[in-house]
């Protein structure tokens, strides 16, 4: 019986060595410690032994039983540890690995160029002003010398809003000229970038919504030379130091004299190419000396002060700068387009 007990002990050690999970452990437990298990069998046989013998064997049996139980406890804790290890293995992360960069987005190309032009003008002492997009008919037209029924209104067909008589979606940022003069008086140096609207049949060059930048300088003794100097600074800032500015007479109701401003084509450097329609020049702004009527509307005395104004097609500048061939891309919200900038 003694040797049987020793056998059980070594059998158990061997069995536990092969145990890999809880199911296997349970099988071994039933085999050795279960009601019909090997230990129980032996214990029952002990009943038939003589007193003296039973005492000795009983002691040994107890020792074996204890070591069997200890063996189980250890096997169980080994399995628990292995299970925890498996979880750690599955949920493992490398904390030193670089993260997944979020898709961040960036400024719209129109905003970029707008901010760069704002920087240039603020460096020259201009303030940056704002005005409403839904504008009174007065500021958009009448105040800038385009009275009701004047044919010049036909140059800029716009959108009218139901239930808002006397208001229009502004057709140009020139609507800010008189607002600014009334608010700040003379002397004045300001630019006003903003969205404008026109009732256009849209195509690659025309869009119902676009951006302009207006500029106004009013002071004593302001003349055409000042205007040209400022426009040249902008052109060189945008298209490089070799860029020249050409001014040619053009009618705008709010200036007298008025000009159409062109810059050296930055693709062909003035030689003539498809972009500039073989003229060597690109038309980018309108400008002129502010009409006395407009100064008067702004509360500025034209006998004391003079000024110049200009309007850049900001959208057009952006298209030229980046070689965008269809204006409608700019408003499309298409990320395939936007992600290129
Ligand atoms: N407002 C004009 C337009 O949208 C552009 C313009 C021309 C603005 C001459 C001016 C200017 O300030 O003096 O076509």
Short mmCIF file of C-alpha atoms and ligand atoms in Angstrom, two decimals:
data_model
loop_
_atom_site.label_atom_id
_atom_site.label_comp_id
_atom_site.label_asym_id
_atom_site.label_seq_id
_atom_site.Cartn_x
_atom_site.Cartn_y
_atom_site.Cartn_z
CA UNK A 1 0.00 0.00 0.00
CA UNK A 2 2.91 2.24 0.75
CA UNK A 3 4.25 1.75 -2.73
CA UNK A 4 0.80 2.42 -4.17
CA UNK A 5 0.75 5.71 -2.36
CA UNK A 6 4.18 6.60 -3.75
CA UNK A 7 2.92 5.57 -7.19
CA UNK A 8 -0.08 7.88 -6.89
CA UNK A 9 2.22 10.74 -5.97
CA UNK A 10 4.52 10.25 -8.95
CA UNK A 11 1.57 9.60 -11.30
CA UNK A 12 0.08 12.85 -10.20
CA UNK A 13 3.26 14.80 -10.80
CA UNK A 14 3.40 13.34 -14.30
CA UNK A 15 -0.31 14.07 -14.95
CA UNK A 16 -0.05 17.66 -13.75
CA UNK A 17 2.95 18.25 -15.98
CA UNK A 18 0.75 17.63 -19.00
CA UNK A 19 -2.10 19.85 -17.86
CA UNK A 20 -2.50 22.95 -20.07
CA UNK A 21 -5.93 24.30 -19.20
CA UNK A 22 -8.76 24.15 -16.67
CA UNK A 23 -10.59 21.30 -18.41
CA UNK A 24 -7.55 19.07 -18.30
CA UNK A 25 -6.90 20.03 -14.69
CA UNK A 26 -10.46 19.10 -13.75
CA UNK A 27 -10.05 15.68 -15.36
CA UNK A 28 -6.93 15.03 -13.34
CA UNK A 29 -8.68 16.22 -10.20
CA UNK A 30 -11.55 13.75 -10.72
CA UNK A 31 -9.07 10.98 -11.46
CA UNK A 32 -7.11 11.46 -8.25
CA UNK A 33 -9.31 13.24 -5.70
CA UNK A 34 -12.82 12.50 -7.00
CA UNK A 35 -15.25 10.31 -5.13
CA UNK A 36 -14.24 7.32 -7.20
CA UNK A 37 -10.73 8.62 -7.58
CA UNK A 38 -7.42 6.89 -6.80
CA UNK A 39 -6.97 8.53 -3.38
CA UNK A 40 -10.48 7.62 -2.24
CA UNK A 41 -10.00 4.04 -3.39
CA UNK A 42 -6.88 3.73 -1.33
CA UNK A 43 -8.50 5.31 1.70
CA UNK A 44 -11.29 2.79 1.51
CA UNK A 45 -8.81 -0.06 1.34
CA UNK A 46 -7.17 1.28 4.48
CA UNK A 47 -10.29 0.35 6.45
CA UNK A 48 -9.29 -3.31 6.24
CA UNK A 49 -5.83 -2.84 7.79
CA UNK A 50 -4.76 -3.73 11.29
CA UNK A 51 -4.81 -0.79 13.76
CA UNK A 52 -1.06 -0.38 13.97
CA UNK A 53 -0.56 -0.60 10.23
CA UNK A 54 -3.50 1.71 9.53
CA UNK A 55 -2.00 4.39 11.72
CA UNK A 56 1.29 4.38 9.86
CA UNK A 57 -0.28 4.19 6.42
CA UNK A 58 -2.86 6.80 7.41
CA UNK A 59 -0.11 9.25 8.24
CA UNK A 60 1.60 8.62 4.97
CA UNK A 61 -1.72 8.87 3.13
CA UNK A 62 -2.31 12.27 4.70
CA UNK A 63 1.07 13.48 3.59
CA UNK A 64 0.41 12.28 0.05
CA UNK A 65 -3.04 13.88 0.10
CA UNK A 66 -1.54 17.18 1.18
CA UNK A 67 1.10 17.13 -1.49
CA UNK A 68 -1.56 16.18 -4.06
CA UNK A 69 -3.64 19.19 -3.02
CA UNK A 70 -0.61 21.46 -3.08
CA UNK A 71 0.17 20.12 -6.56
CA UNK A 72 -3.32 21.09 -7.70
CA UNK A 73 -3.12 24.54 -6.17
CA UNK A 74 0.13 25.18 -7.95
CA UNK A 75 -1.19 23.85 -11.27
CA UNK A 76 -4.26 26.06 -10.90
CA UNK A 77 -2.23 29.20 -10.24
CA UNK A 78 0.05 28.36 -13.19
CA UNK A 79 -3.01 28.17 -15.43
CA UNK A 80 -4.35 31.51 -14.11
CA UNK A 81 -1.04 33.15 -14.80
CA UNK A 82 -0.95 31.69 -18.32
CA UNK A 83 -4.46 32.99 -18.98
CA UNK A 84 -3.53 36.49 -17.81
CA UNK A 85 -0.46 36.30 -20.03
CA UNK A 86 -2.63 35.39 -23.01
CA UNK A 87 -4.85 38.46 -22.40
CA UNK A 88 -1.79 40.70 -22.09
CA UNK A 89 -0.48 39.22 -25.31
CA UNK A 90 -3.75 40.01 -27.11
CA UNK A 91 -4.10 43.52 -25.71
CA UNK A 92 -0.48 44.41 -26.10
CA UNK A 93 0.37 47.89 -27.36
CA UNK A 94 3.66 49.43 -28.28
CA UNK A 95 3.63 52.73 -26.42
CA UNK A 96 6.67 53.91 -28.37
CA UNK A 97 4.94 53.52 -31.74
CA UNK A 98 4.06 56.85 -33.45
CA UNK A 99 0.31 57.56 -33.33
CA UNK A 100 -2.04 57.56 -36.31
CA UNK A 101 -2.07 61.17 -37.52
CA UNK A 102 -5.62 62.60 -37.53
CA UNK A 103 -6.90 64.07 -40.78
CA UNK A 104 -6.43 67.72 -39.96
CA UNK A 105 -7.55 69.82 -42.90
CA UNK A 106 -6.14 73.26 -43.62
CA UNK A 107 -7.09 76.74 -44.73
CA UNK A 108 -8.89 77.23 -48.02
CA UNK A 109 -6.63 78.67 -50.77
CA UNK A 110 -8.77 81.84 -50.86
CA UNK A 111 -8.24 82.31 -47.12
CA UNK A 112 -4.49 81.79 -47.52
CA UNK A 113 -4.06 84.46 -50.17
CA UNK A 114 -6.45 86.77 -48.32
CA UNK A 115 -4.38 86.49 -45.14
CA UNK A 116 -1.15 87.04 -47.00
CA UNK A 117 -2.55 90.23 -48.57
CA UNK A 118 -3.88 91.36 -45.19
CA UNK A 119 -0.38 90.94 -43.78
CA UNK A 120 1.09 93.08 -46.54
CA UNK A 121 -1.45 95.87 -46.05
CA UNK A 122 -1.27 95.92 -42.27
CA UNK A 123 2.52 96.25 -42.65
CA UNK A 124 1.80 99.44 -44.65
CA UNK A 125 -0.46 100.82 -41.91
CA UNK A 126 -3.84 99.80 -43.34
CA UNK A 127 -6.63 98.54 -41.09
CA UNK A 128 -8.69 95.51 -42.10
CA UNK A 129 -12.44 96.16 -42.08
CA UNK A 130 -15.52 94.05 -42.59
CA UNK A 131 -19.05 94.70 -43.82
CA UNK A 132 -22.36 92.87 -44.24
CA UNK A 133 -22.93 90.49 -47.15
CA UNK A 134 -26.63 91.31 -47.20
CA UNK A 135 -26.16 95.03 -47.83
CA UNK A 136 -28.45 97.97 -48.23
CA UNK A 137 -29.07 99.06 -51.79
CA UNK A 138 -27.80 102.43 -50.61
CA UNK A 139 -24.27 101.37 -49.61
CA UNK A 140 -23.93 98.91 -52.46
CA UNK A 141 -25.03 101.32 -55.23
CA UNK A 142 -26.33 104.78 -54.40
CA UNK A 143 -23.55 105.78 -51.98
CA UNK A 144 -20.87 104.83 -54.52
CA UNK A 145 -22.38 107.06 -57.15
CA UNK A 146 -24.74 104.57 -58.76
CA UNK A 147 -28.16 106.11 -58.15
CA UNK A 148 -31.40 104.18 -58.77
CA UNK A 149 -32.16 103.75 -62.47
CA UNK A 150 -28.57 104.57 -63.41
CA UNK A 151 -27.46 102.33 -66.30
CA UNK A 152 -24.29 101.40 -64.41
CA UNK A 153 -26.47 99.17 -62.20
CA UNK A 154 -26.74 96.82 -65.14
CA UNK A 155 -23.02 96.07 -64.86
CA UNK A 156 -23.70 94.16 -61.67
CA UNK A 157 -26.89 92.11 -61.54
CA UNK A 158 -27.36 90.65 -58.10
CA UNK A 159 -29.68 88.66 -55.83
CA UNK A 160 -32.58 90.22 -53.98
CA UNK A 161 -34.08 88.63 -50.88
CA UNK A 162 -37.84 88.08 -50.53
CA UNK A 163 -39.23 90.28 -47.78
CA UNK A 164 -36.11 92.48 -47.58
CA UNK A 165 -36.84 95.39 -49.91
CA UNK A 166 -34.01 97.88 -50.22
CA UNK A 167 -31.36 95.21 -49.60
CA UNK A 168 -29.16 93.25 -51.97
CA UNK A 169 -26.50 90.57 -51.69
CA UNK A 170 -23.55 92.89 -52.15
CA UNK A 171 -22.15 92.83 -55.66
CA UNK A 172 -18.73 94.17 -54.66
CA UNK A 173 -16.75 95.17 -51.60
CA UNK A 174 -16.95 98.81 -52.73
CA UNK A 175 -20.07 98.86 -50.51
CA UNK A 176 -17.67 99.29 -47.59
CA UNK A 177 -16.15 102.55 -48.86
CA UNK A 178 -18.82 104.90 -47.55
CA UNK A 179 -19.48 102.81 -44.43
CA UNK A 180 -15.77 103.15 -43.54
CA UNK A 181 -15.62 106.90 -44.22
CA UNK A 182 -18.74 107.50 -42.13
CA UNK A 183 -17.36 105.41 -39.29
CA UNK A 184 -13.74 106.61 -39.25
CA UNK A 185 -13.64 109.83 -41.29
CA UNK A 186 -10.43 111.14 -42.87
CA UNK A 187 -7.56 110.39 -42.96
CA UNK A 188 -8.30 106.73 -43.70
CA UNK A 189 -6.26 103.75 -44.82
CA UNK A 190 -8.17 100.51 -44.98
CA UNK A 191 -8.77 97.28 -46.87
CA UNK A 192 -11.92 95.16 -46.71
CA UNK A 193 -11.81 91.59 -47.98
CA UNK A 194 -15.11 89.77 -48.42
CA UNK A 195 -17.57 87.62 -50.29
CA UNK A 196 -19.58 89.13 -53.12
CA UNK A 197 -22.48 87.83 -55.16
CA UNK A 198 -23.74 88.26 -58.68
CA UNK A 199 -26.52 86.77 -60.70
CA UNK A 200 -24.22 85.09 -63.20
CA UNK A 201 -24.73 82.28 -65.64
CA UNK A 202 -21.88 80.24 -64.15
CA UNK A 203 -19.06 78.87 -66.23
CA UNK A 204 -15.31 78.30 -65.80
CA UNK A 205 -14.73 82.02 -65.24
CA UNK A 206 -17.99 83.14 -63.59
CA UNK A 207 -19.49 82.15 -60.28
CA UNK A 208 -22.43 83.55 -58.29
CA UNK A 209 -20.21 83.81 -55.19
CA UNK A 210 -16.65 85.12 -55.24
CA UNK A 211 -14.20 87.17 -53.19
CA UNK A 212 -12.84 90.67 -53.57
CA UNK A 213 -10.55 92.94 -51.60
CA UNK A 214 -11.40 96.60 -51.50
CA UNK A 215 -8.90 99.28 -50.58
CA UNK A 216 -9.37 102.94 -49.70
CA UNK A 217 -6.87 105.66 -48.86
CA UNK A 218 -8.11 109.18 -48.04
CA UNK A 219 -5.83 111.97 -46.93
CA UNK A 220 -4.65 115.42 -47.91
CA UNK A 221 -2.71 115.48 -51.18
CA UNK A 222 -3.30 111.85 -52.20
CA UNK A 223 -2.65 111.41 -55.93
CA UNK A 224 -2.42 108.84 -58.66
CA UNK A 225 1.24 108.11 -57.91
CA UNK A 226 0.30 106.85 -54.44
CA UNK A 227 -2.27 104.55 -56.02
CA UNK A 228 0.21 103.09 -58.46
CA UNK A 229 2.84 102.60 -55.75
CA UNK A 230 0.46 100.61 -53.56
CA UNK A 231 -0.79 98.47 -56.43
CA UNK A 232 2.77 97.69 -57.47
CA UNK A 233 3.62 96.63 -53.93
CA UNK A 234 0.71 94.18 -53.98
CA UNK A 235 1.58 92.83 -57.42
CA UNK A 236 5.23 92.26 -56.47
CA UNK A 237 4.21 90.69 -53.16
CA UNK A 238 1.99 88.20 -54.98
CA UNK A 239 3.90 87.50 -58.18
CA UNK A 240 7.51 88.45 -57.54
CA UNK A 241 9.74 91.54 -57.75
CA UNK A 242 9.91 91.61 -61.57
CA UNK A 243 6.15 92.15 -61.83
CA UNK A 244 5.03 95.43 -63.37
CA UNK A 245 1.68 97.20 -63.20
CA UNK A 246 -0.09 98.77 -66.17
CA UNK A 247 -3.04 101.12 -65.72
CA UNK A 248 -5.45 101.89 -68.53
CA UNK A 249 -8.48 104.16 -68.43
CA UNK A 250 -11.76 102.48 -67.59
CA UNK A 251 -15.11 103.75 -66.38
CA UNK A 252 -16.22 102.91 -62.87
CA UNK A 253 -18.93 105.17 -61.42
CA UNK A 254 -17.19 105.57 -58.04
CA UNK A 255 -13.87 106.88 -59.35
CA UNK A 256 -12.73 109.72 -61.55
CA UNK A 257 -10.47 109.02 -63.32
CA UNK A 258 -10.88 105.25 -63.22
CA UNK A 259 -8.47 102.58 -64.40
CA UNK A 260 -8.28 98.98 -65.19
CA UNK A 261 -5.16 97.48 -63.58
CA UNK A 262 -3.08 94.76 -65.15
CA UNK A 263 0.06 92.97 -63.99
CA UNK A 264 2.82 91.30 -66.02
CA UNK A 265 1.75 87.77 -66.83
CA UNK A 266 3.75 85.64 -64.40
CA UNK A 267 3.64 82.59 -66.68
CA UNK A 268 5.27 84.09 -69.79
CA UNK A 269 6.82 87.10 -68.02
CA UNK A 270 5.19 89.40 -70.54
CA UNK A 271 6.09 87.54 -73.75
CA UNK A 272 2.51 86.43 -74.39
CA UNK A 273 0.94 83.03 -73.72
CA UNK A 274 -2.43 81.32 -73.54
CA UNK A 275 -3.15 82.48 -69.97
CA UNK A 276 -2.75 86.18 -70.84
CA UNK A 277 -4.33 85.67 -74.27
CA UNK A 278 -1.00 86.65 -75.82
CA UNK A 279 -1.06 90.19 -74.40
CA UNK A 280 1.61 89.69 -71.73
CA UNK A 281 -0.76 91.22 -69.17
CA UNK A 282 -3.30 89.89 -66.69
CA UNK A 283 -6.24 91.99 -65.60
CA UNK A 284 -6.62 91.78 -61.81
CA UNK A 285 -8.11 94.98 -60.42
CA UNK A 286 -10.11 98.14 -60.90
CA UNK A 287 -9.05 101.39 -59.31
CA UNK A 288 -9.10 105.17 -59.49
CA UNK A 289 -9.30 108.44 -57.62
CA UNK A 290 -12.40 108.43 -55.43
CA UNK A 291 -15.24 110.39 -57.01
CA UNK A 292 -16.10 113.62 -55.10
CA UNK A 293 -19.71 112.39 -54.78
CA UNK A 294 -18.50 109.32 -52.91
CA UNK A 295 -16.29 111.37 -50.59
CA UNK A 296 -19.27 113.60 -49.88
CA UNK A 297 -21.50 110.62 -49.07
CA UNK A 298 -18.80 109.56 -46.62
CA UNK A 299 -18.87 112.97 -44.93
CA UNK A 300 -15.41 113.85 -46.28
CA UNK A 301 -14.88 117.28 -47.87
CA UNK A 302 -13.49 116.73 -51.41
CA UNK A 303 -11.98 120.22 -51.41
CA UNK A 304 -9.82 119.33 -48.43
CA UNK A 305 -9.19 115.62 -49.03
CA UNK A 306 -8.58 113.34 -51.95
CA UNK A 307 -8.26 109.60 -52.08
CA UNK A 308 -7.89 106.50 -54.17
CA UNK A 309 -9.76 103.22 -54.13
CA UNK A 310 -9.12 99.85 -55.68
CA UNK A 311 -10.86 96.50 -55.89
CA UNK A 312 -9.02 93.23 -56.41
CA UNK A 313 -10.74 90.11 -57.59
CA UNK A 314 -9.34 87.93 -54.81
CA UNK A 315 -10.81 84.79 -56.33
CA UNK A 316 -9.11 85.63 -59.60
CA UNK A 317 -5.78 86.21 -57.88
CA UNK A 318 -6.06 82.76 -56.30
CA UNK A 319 -6.91 81.12 -59.62
CA UNK A 320 -3.94 82.76 -61.29
CA UNK A 321 -1.59 82.00 -58.44
CA UNK A 322 -2.41 78.27 -58.35
CA UNK A 323 -3.30 77.76 -62.01
CA UNK A 324 -6.92 76.79 -61.24
CA UNK A 325 -8.77 76.52 -64.54
CA UNK A 326 -12.37 76.44 -63.29
CA UNK A 327 -13.64 78.94 -60.71
CA UNK A 328 -16.37 76.53 -59.59
CA UNK A 329 -13.82 74.28 -57.88
CA UNK A 330 -13.29 76.91 -55.22
CA UNK A 331 -16.85 76.62 -53.90
CA UNK A 332 -17.24 72.90 -54.56
CA UNK A 333 -16.16 71.70 -51.11
CA UNK A 334 -14.56 68.77 -52.94
CA UNK A 335 -11.72 67.45 -50.80
CA UNK A 336 -9.95 66.01 -53.85
CA UNK A 337 -9.55 69.61 -54.99
CA UNK A 338 -8.90 71.16 -51.58
CA UNK A 339 -6.31 68.62 -50.44
CA UNK A 340 -3.94 69.86 -53.17
CA UNK A 341 -3.20 73.12 -51.37
N1 LIG B 1 -16.20 97.39 -57.52
C1 LIG B 1 -15.58 97.10 -58.79
C2 LIG B 1 -16.08 95.78 -59.32
O1 LIG B 1 -16.53 94.97 -58.57
C3 LIG B 1 -14.08 97.06 -58.66
C4 LIG B 1 -13.53 98.41 -58.38
C5 LIG B 1 -13.19 99.24 -59.43
C6 LIG B 1 -13.34 98.81 -57.08
C7 LIG B 1 -12.69 100.49 -59.21
C8 LIG B 1 -12.81 100.09 -56.85
C9 LIG B 1 -12.48 100.91 -57.93
O2 LIG B 1 -12.60 100.55 -55.61
O3 LIG B 1 -11.95 102.13 -57.67
O4 LIG B 1 -16.02 95.56 -60.50
#
